[in-house]
Amino acid sequence: MLRHQLRNSIGHICSIRFLKYHSTISSENVLQNRRHKTRPFSATVLVRNARKGSKQSFSNDRHLHGGSVESSIEVFKQSDLQHLKSLQCYDIQEKVSGGKTDCPATILVFDIETTGFSRRGDRIIEFAVRDLMGGKNSTFQTLINPEREVKNAAVHGISTKMVCSSDIPRFGEFIPILLQYVWSRQVAGKPVMWVAHNGKTFDVPFLIFEFQRCKQEMPADWLFVDTLPIARQLVDSDGEKISSASMKTLVERYKIPVDGKAHRAMHDVTALCYVLQKLTFELKLTVPQLLEKSFRVSDITTTPPKK
DNA sequence: GGCCCTCTTTAGGGCCTT
């Protein structure tokens, strides 16, 4: 039995366990040859200040532009982390010593906040991602300027005033920052596997439409995994399939001690990291099996967004 | 809007995401 054990940056102690490595799908199968190496994330993007006509520099350094772009955000309390550590079955630190693992993909857990549910009519206003491998700069989040009123601030607490500002990057300005982040995390010869809850019908189509609006193409070697259909395979104590597979239900099921505000992107990303760990352990899912369940942008049916 | 389930498949309703 070969285990893939990953470490994320949640206090450097969280782990994810995948049982039974018997891949029928290899990195080479899912990734076109690339020569990326893991690099420090130091994206610098010139963004024109629409109001002042000047140029500003964005990077992933902490607390830039009024906190709109941040890294390494801690959401869970240390006491809660100790509780979670006690639930682990092994010591992840040993398995990732040397900073290398045999995991066949770079796993990026992500979440977005939007102005609503319509992929065509609404826009992304916040993006957060966490590389399960952890380490320095493993997290990344930013507000995004939708250039329109935010009418659902009651849901996530993100107001029009917070995002419709010249110092908040528009999505087109965010894309090169995102690509630089991914580039800094991607391991040579291995694919990037994006993970989101209900990603196939929400997060990923939103990303696709935003890229289309900006006339940009998403990298062909990006794969996506939706945890919602996976979670729907869970059964309750009576052996019946669970009636709800929402994030709220899963957080309660696994007794994940969340802190902070739900429906903020990084909060939900951190919760999903724990859910993914518990989910894959309970269903005995390996990373190769997750890769087999993954889909590509080309698998999503889309029509051009309305302008 | 896509997916899943059932009282179904020539359909309808609920879930899930903000």
Coordinates of C-alpha atoms (C1' of nucleotides) in Angstrom, one line a residue:
Chain A
M1 CA 0.0 0.0 0.0
L2 CA 1.4 3.3 -1.0
R3 CA -0.1 6.4 0.6
H4 CA -0.2 9.9 -0.7
Q5 CA 0.1 12.2 2.3
L6 CA -0.2 15.8 1.8
R7 CA 0.4 18.7 4.1
N8 CA -1.4 22.0 3.8
S9 CA -0.4 25.2 5.5
I10 CA -3.1 25.2 8.2
G11 CA -0.8 25.4 11.1
H12 CA 1.5 23.0 9.2
I13 CA -0.1 20.1 10.8
C14 CA -3.1 19.1 8.7
S15 CA -2.8 16.1 6.6
I16 CA -4.7 14.2 3.9
R17 CA -4.5 10.5 3.4
F18 CA -5.1 8.6 0.2
L19 CA -5.2 4.8 0.3
K20 CA -4.2 2.2 -2.3
Y21 CA -2.2 3.7 -5.0
H22 CA -3.1 1.7 -8.1
S23 CA -3.2 4.3 -10.8
T24 CA -4.5 3.7 -14.2
I25 CA -4.0 7.3 -15.0
S26 CA -0.6 8.9 -14.7
S27 CA 0.6 12.4 -14.6
E28 CA 1.9 12.0 -18.1
N29 CA -1.5 11.0 -19.3
V30 CA -3.2 14.1 -18.0
L31 CA -0.6 16.7 -18.5
Q32 CA 1.1 17.9 -21.5
N33 CA 4.8 18.1 -21.2
R34 CA 5.8 21.1 -19.3
R35 CA 9.1 22.1 -17.7
H36 CA 7.8 24.0 -14.7
K37 CA 9.6 24.0 -11.4
T38 CA 8.3 25.1 -8.1
R39 CA 9.2 28.7 -7.7
P40 CA 8.7 31.4 -5.1
F41 CA 5.5 33.3 -5.8
S42 CA 6.3 36.9 -6.5
A43 CA 3.9 37.9 -9.2
T44 CA 4.2 41.5 -10.2
V45 CA 1.6 42.9 -12.5
L46 CA 1.2 46.4 -13.7
V47 CA -2.3 47.6 -13.4
R48 CA -3.5 50.9 -14.6
N49 CA -5.3 53.0 -12.1
A50 CA -8.4 54.0 -13.9
R51 CA -9.1 57.0 -11.8
K52 CA -5.6 58.5 -11.6
G53 CA -4.3 57.2 -14.9
S54 CA -1.2 55.9 -13.1
K55 CA 0.2 52.4 -12.9
Q56 CA 0.3 50.4 -9.7
S57 CA 2.2 47.2 -8.9
F58 CA 0.4 44.2 -7.5
S59 CA 2.2 41.3 -5.9
N60 CA 1.3 38.6 -3.4
D61 CA 3.0 40.2 -0.6
R62 CA 0.9 40.5 2.5
H63 CA -1.7 43.2 2.9
L64 CA -1.3 45.0 -0.3
H65 CA -3.9 47.4 -1.6
G66 CA -5.9 47.7 1.6
G67 CA -5.7 44.0 2.3
S68 CA -7.2 43.0 -1.0
V69 CA -4.4 40.6 -1.8
E70 CA -3.2 38.5 1.1
S71 CA -1.4 35.3 1.8
S72 CA -1.1 32.8 4.6
I73 CA -4.4 33.6 6.3
E74 CA -5.1 31.6 9.4
V75 CA -8.7 30.8 10.0
F76 CA -8.7 28.1 12.6
K77 CA -7.7 28.5 16.2
Q78 CA -4.6 26.6 17.4
S79 CA -6.8 24.8 19.9
D80 CA -9.0 23.5 17.1
L81 CA -5.9 22.5 15.2
Q82 CA -4.8 20.4 18.1
H83 CA -8.2 18.7 18.1
L84 CA -7.9 17.9 14.4
K85 CA -4.4 16.6 14.8
S86 CA -5.7 14.1 17.3
L87 CA -8.0 12.8 14.7
Q88 CA -5.2 12.0 12.3
C89 CA -3.9 8.5 11.9
Y90 CA -0.3 9.2 11.1
D91 CA 2.3 11.9 11.2
I92 CA 2.3 13.9 8.1
Q93 CA 5.5 15.7 8.9
E94 CA 7.6 12.6 8.3
K95 CA 6.1 11.8 5.0
V96 CA 6.7 15.2 3.5
S97 CA 10.2 15.6 4.9
G98 CA 12.5 17.2 2.4
G99 CA 9.6 19.0 0.8
K100 CA 9.0 16.2 -1.7
T101 CA 6.1 13.8 -2.1
D102 CA 5.1 11.3 -4.8
C103 CA 1.7 12.9 -5.2
P104 CA 0.8 12.8 -8.8
A105 CA -0.7 16.3 -8.9
T106 CA -0.6 19.8 -7.4
I107 CA -3.9 20.0 -5.5
L108 CA -5.3 23.5 -5.2
V109 CA -8.5 23.9 -3.2
F110 CA -10.3 27.1 -4.2
D111 CA -13.5 29.0 -3.7
I112 CA -15.1 32.2 -5.1
E113 CA -17.6 34.7 -3.9
T114 CA -19.8 36.3 -6.5
T115 CA -22.5 38.9 -7.0
G116 CA -25.1 36.1 -7.4
F117 CA -25.8 32.7 -8.9
S118 CA -25.9 33.6 -12.6
R119 CA -22.7 32.7 -14.4
R120 CA -23.7 35.0 -17.2
G121 CA -25.1 37.9 -15.3
D122 CA -23.0 37.9 -12.2
R123 CA -19.3 38.4 -11.5
I124 CA -16.6 37.1 -9.2
I125 CA -15.8 39.4 -6.4
E126 CA -13.4 37.3 -4.3
F127 CA -11.0 34.4 -5.0
A128 CA -9.1 32.2 -2.5
V129 CA -6.9 29.2 -3.0
R130 CA -4.8 26.9 -0.8
D131 CA -2.2 24.5 -2.0
L132 CA -2.6 21.4 0.0
M133 CA 1.2 20.9 -0.1
G134 CA 1.4 23.8 2.3
G135 CA 4.6 25.8 2.9
K136 CA 5.3 29.4 2.4
N137 CA 2.8 31.3 0.3
S138 CA 0.6 28.3 0.0
T139 CA -2.5 30.4 0.3
F140 CA -3.6 33.3 -1.9
Q141 CA -6.7 35.4 -1.8
T142 CA -7.9 38.6 -3.3
L143 CA -11.0 40.8 -3.7
I144 CA -11.9 41.4 -7.4
N145 CA -13.5 44.5 -8.8
P146 CA -16.7 43.4 -10.6
E147 CA -17.4 46.9 -11.9
R148 CA -20.9 46.7 -10.8
E149 CA -23.1 46.9 -7.7
V150 CA -22.9 44.1 -5.2
K151 CA -26.5 43.3 -4.2
N152 CA -25.9 40.3 -2.0
A153 CA -23.5 41.7 0.5
A154 CA -25.7 40.3 3.2
V155 CA -24.5 36.8 2.2
H156 CA -20.7 37.3 2.3
G157 CA -20.2 40.7 3.8
I158 CA -18.5 42.0 0.7
S159 CA -20.0 45.4 -0.2
T160 CA -19.9 47.5 -3.4
K161 CA -17.6 49.9 -1.6
M162 CA -15.1 47.2 -0.8
V163 CA -14.6 46.0 -4.3
C164 CA -15.6 48.8 -6.7
S165 CA -12.5 50.8 -6.1
S166 CA -9.6 51.6 -8.3
D167 CA -7.1 49.8 -6.1
I168 CA -9.0 46.5 -6.4
P169 CA -7.9 44.5 -9.5
R170 CA -10.5 43.7 -12.1
F171 CA -10.6 40.1 -13.3
G172 CA -8.5 40.8 -16.3
E173 CA -5.9 42.2 -14.0
F174 CA -6.2 39.3 -11.7
I175 CA -5.6 36.6 -14.3
P176 CA -1.8 37.1 -14.6
I177 CA -1.5 37.2 -10.8
L178 CA -3.4 33.9 -10.6
L179 CA -1.3 32.3 -13.4
Q180 CA 1.8 33.4 -11.6
Y181 CA 0.6 31.8 -8.4
V182 CA -0.2 28.5 -10.1
W183 CA 3.1 28.6 -11.9
S184 CA 4.9 29.0 -8.5
R185 CA 3.1 26.0 -7.1
Q186 CA 3.0 23.6 -10.0
V187 CA 5.5 20.7 -9.9
A188 CA 7.2 19.9 -13.2
G189 CA 5.6 17.1 -15.1
K190 CA 2.5 17.0 -12.9
P191 CA -1.0 18.5 -13.5
V192 CA -2.8 21.1 -11.5
M193 CA -5.9 19.7 -9.9
W194 CA -8.4 22.4 -8.8
V195 CA -10.9 21.3 -6.1
A196 CA -14.1 23.1 -5.3
H197 CA -17.5 22.1 -3.9
N198 CA -20.1 22.2 -6.6
G199 CA -17.3 23.4 -8.8
K200 CA -18.7 21.8 -12.0
T201 CA -21.8 23.8 -12.1
F202 CA -20.7 26.9 -10.2
D203 CA -17.1 27.9 -9.6
V204 CA -15.6 26.5 -12.8
P205 CA -18.2 27.9 -15.2
F206 CA -17.8 31.3 -13.4
L207 CA -14.1 31.1 -14.0
I208 CA -14.6 30.1 -17.6
F209 CA -16.9 33.0 -18.3
E210 CA -14.6 35.5 -16.6
F211 CA -11.7 34.2 -18.7
Q212 CA -13.9 34.5 -21.8
R213 CA -14.9 38.1 -21.0
C214 CA -11.2 38.9 -20.7
K215 CA -10.5 37.0 -24.0
Q216 CA -8.1 34.8 -22.1
E217 CA -7.8 31.0 -22.3
M218 CA -7.4 28.9 -19.3
P219 CA -4.4 26.6 -19.3
A220 CA -5.1 23.3 -21.0
D221 CA -3.5 21.3 -18.2
W222 CA -5.8 22.5 -15.5
L223 CA -8.0 19.7 -14.2
F224 CA -11.0 20.2 -11.9
V225 CA -12.6 18.0 -9.2
D226 CA -16.0 18.6 -7.8
T227 CA -16.4 17.4 -4.2
L228 CA -20.2 17.6 -4.4
P229 CA -20.9 14.4 -6.4
I230 CA -18.2 12.6 -4.4
A231 CA -19.9 13.7 -1.1
R232 CA -23.2 12.4 -2.4
Q233 CA -21.8 8.9 -2.2
L234 CA -21.6 9.1 1.6
V235 CA -24.1 7.1 3.6
D236 CA -25.7 7.8 6.9
S237 CA -25.8 5.5 9.9
D238 CA -28.7 3.6 8.3
G239 CA -26.7 2.9 5.2
E240 CA -28.8 5.3 3.2
K241 CA -27.3 7.9 1.0
I242 CA -27.1 11.2 2.8
S243 CA -29.9 13.6 1.9
S244 CA -27.7 16.7 1.9
A245 CA -24.1 17.1 0.7
S246 CA -23.8 20.8 1.3
M247 CA -20.7 22.2 2.8
K248 CA -22.6 23.1 6.0
T249 CA -23.7 19.4 6.3
L250 CA -20.2 18.1 5.7
V251 CA -18.6 20.5 8.2
E252 CA -21.1 19.3 10.8
R253 CA -20.7 15.6 9.8
Y254 CA -16.9 15.8 10.3
K255 CA -17.1 18.1 13.3
I256 CA -14.8 20.6 11.7
P257 CA -14.2 23.5 14.1
V258 CA -14.6 26.5 11.8
D259 CA -13.9 30.0 12.9
G260 CA -14.4 33.2 11.1
K261 CA -17.2 34.1 8.7
A262 CA -18.7 31.5 6.4
H263 CA -19.2 32.6 2.8
R264 CA -15.9 34.3 2.7
A265 CA -13.7 32.6 0.2
M266 CA -10.6 31.7 2.3
H267 CA -12.8 30.5 5.2
D268 CA -14.7 28.2 2.9
V269 CA -11.4 27.0 1.3
T270 CA -10.0 26.1 4.6
A271 CA -13.1 24.2 5.6
L272 CA -13.1 22.4 2.2
C273 CA -9.5 21.3 2.8
Y274 CA -10.6 19.5 5.9
V275 CA -13.7 18.1 4.3
L276 CA -11.6 16.8 1.4
Q277 CA -9.3 15.1 3.8
K278 CA -12.1 13.4 5.7
L279 CA -14.1 12.7 2.6
T280 CA -11.3 10.9 0.7
F281 CA -10.4 9.0 3.9
E282 CA -14.0 7.8 4.4
L283 CA -14.5 6.8 0.8
K284 CA -10.9 5.5 0.5
L285 CA -10.2 7.6 -2.5
T286 CA -6.7 8.0 -3.9
V287 CA -5.3 11.0 -5.7
P288 CA -5.2 9.0 -9.0
Q289 CA -8.9 8.1 -8.4
L290 CA -9.6 11.8 -7.9
L291 CA -7.8 12.5 -11.1
E292 CA -10.0 10.0 -12.9
K293 CA -13.0 11.9 -11.6
S294 CA -11.6 15.2 -12.8
F295 CA -12.9 17.2 -15.7
R296 CA -11.5 19.8 -18.0
V297 CA -12.7 23.1 -19.2
S298 CA -13.6 21.5 -22.5
D299 CA -16.0 19.2 -20.6
I300 CA -18.1 22.2 -19.6
T301 CA -20.8 23.2 -22.0
T302 CA -20.9 27.0 -22.3
T303 CA -22.3 29.6 -24.5
P304 CA -20.8 33.0 -24.9
P305 CA -21.7 35.3 -21.9
K306 CA -23.9 38.3 -22.4
K307 CA -22.1 41.6 -22.4
Chain B
dG1 C1' -27.8 25.5 -14.6
dG2 C1' -26.4 20.8 -14.1
dC3 C1' -27.0 16.8 -11.6
dC4 C1' -29.6 13.3 -9.2
dC5 C1' -33.6 10.8 -7.8
dT6 C1' -38.2 9.0 -8.4
dC7 C1' -44.2 8.9 -7.9
dT8 C1' -39.2 8.6 -14.5
dT9 C1' -37.3 8.5 -19.4
dT10 C1' -42.6 12.2 -24.0
dA11 C1' -41.1 14.7 -16.4
dG12 C1' -40.8 17.1 -12.4
dG13 C1' -38.8 18.4 -8.2
dG14 C1' -35.0 19.2 -5.0
dC15 C1' -30.2 20.1 -4.2
dC16 C1' -26.1 23.1 -4.4
dT17 C1' -23.3 27.1 -5.3
dT18 C1' -23.6 33.4 -4.0

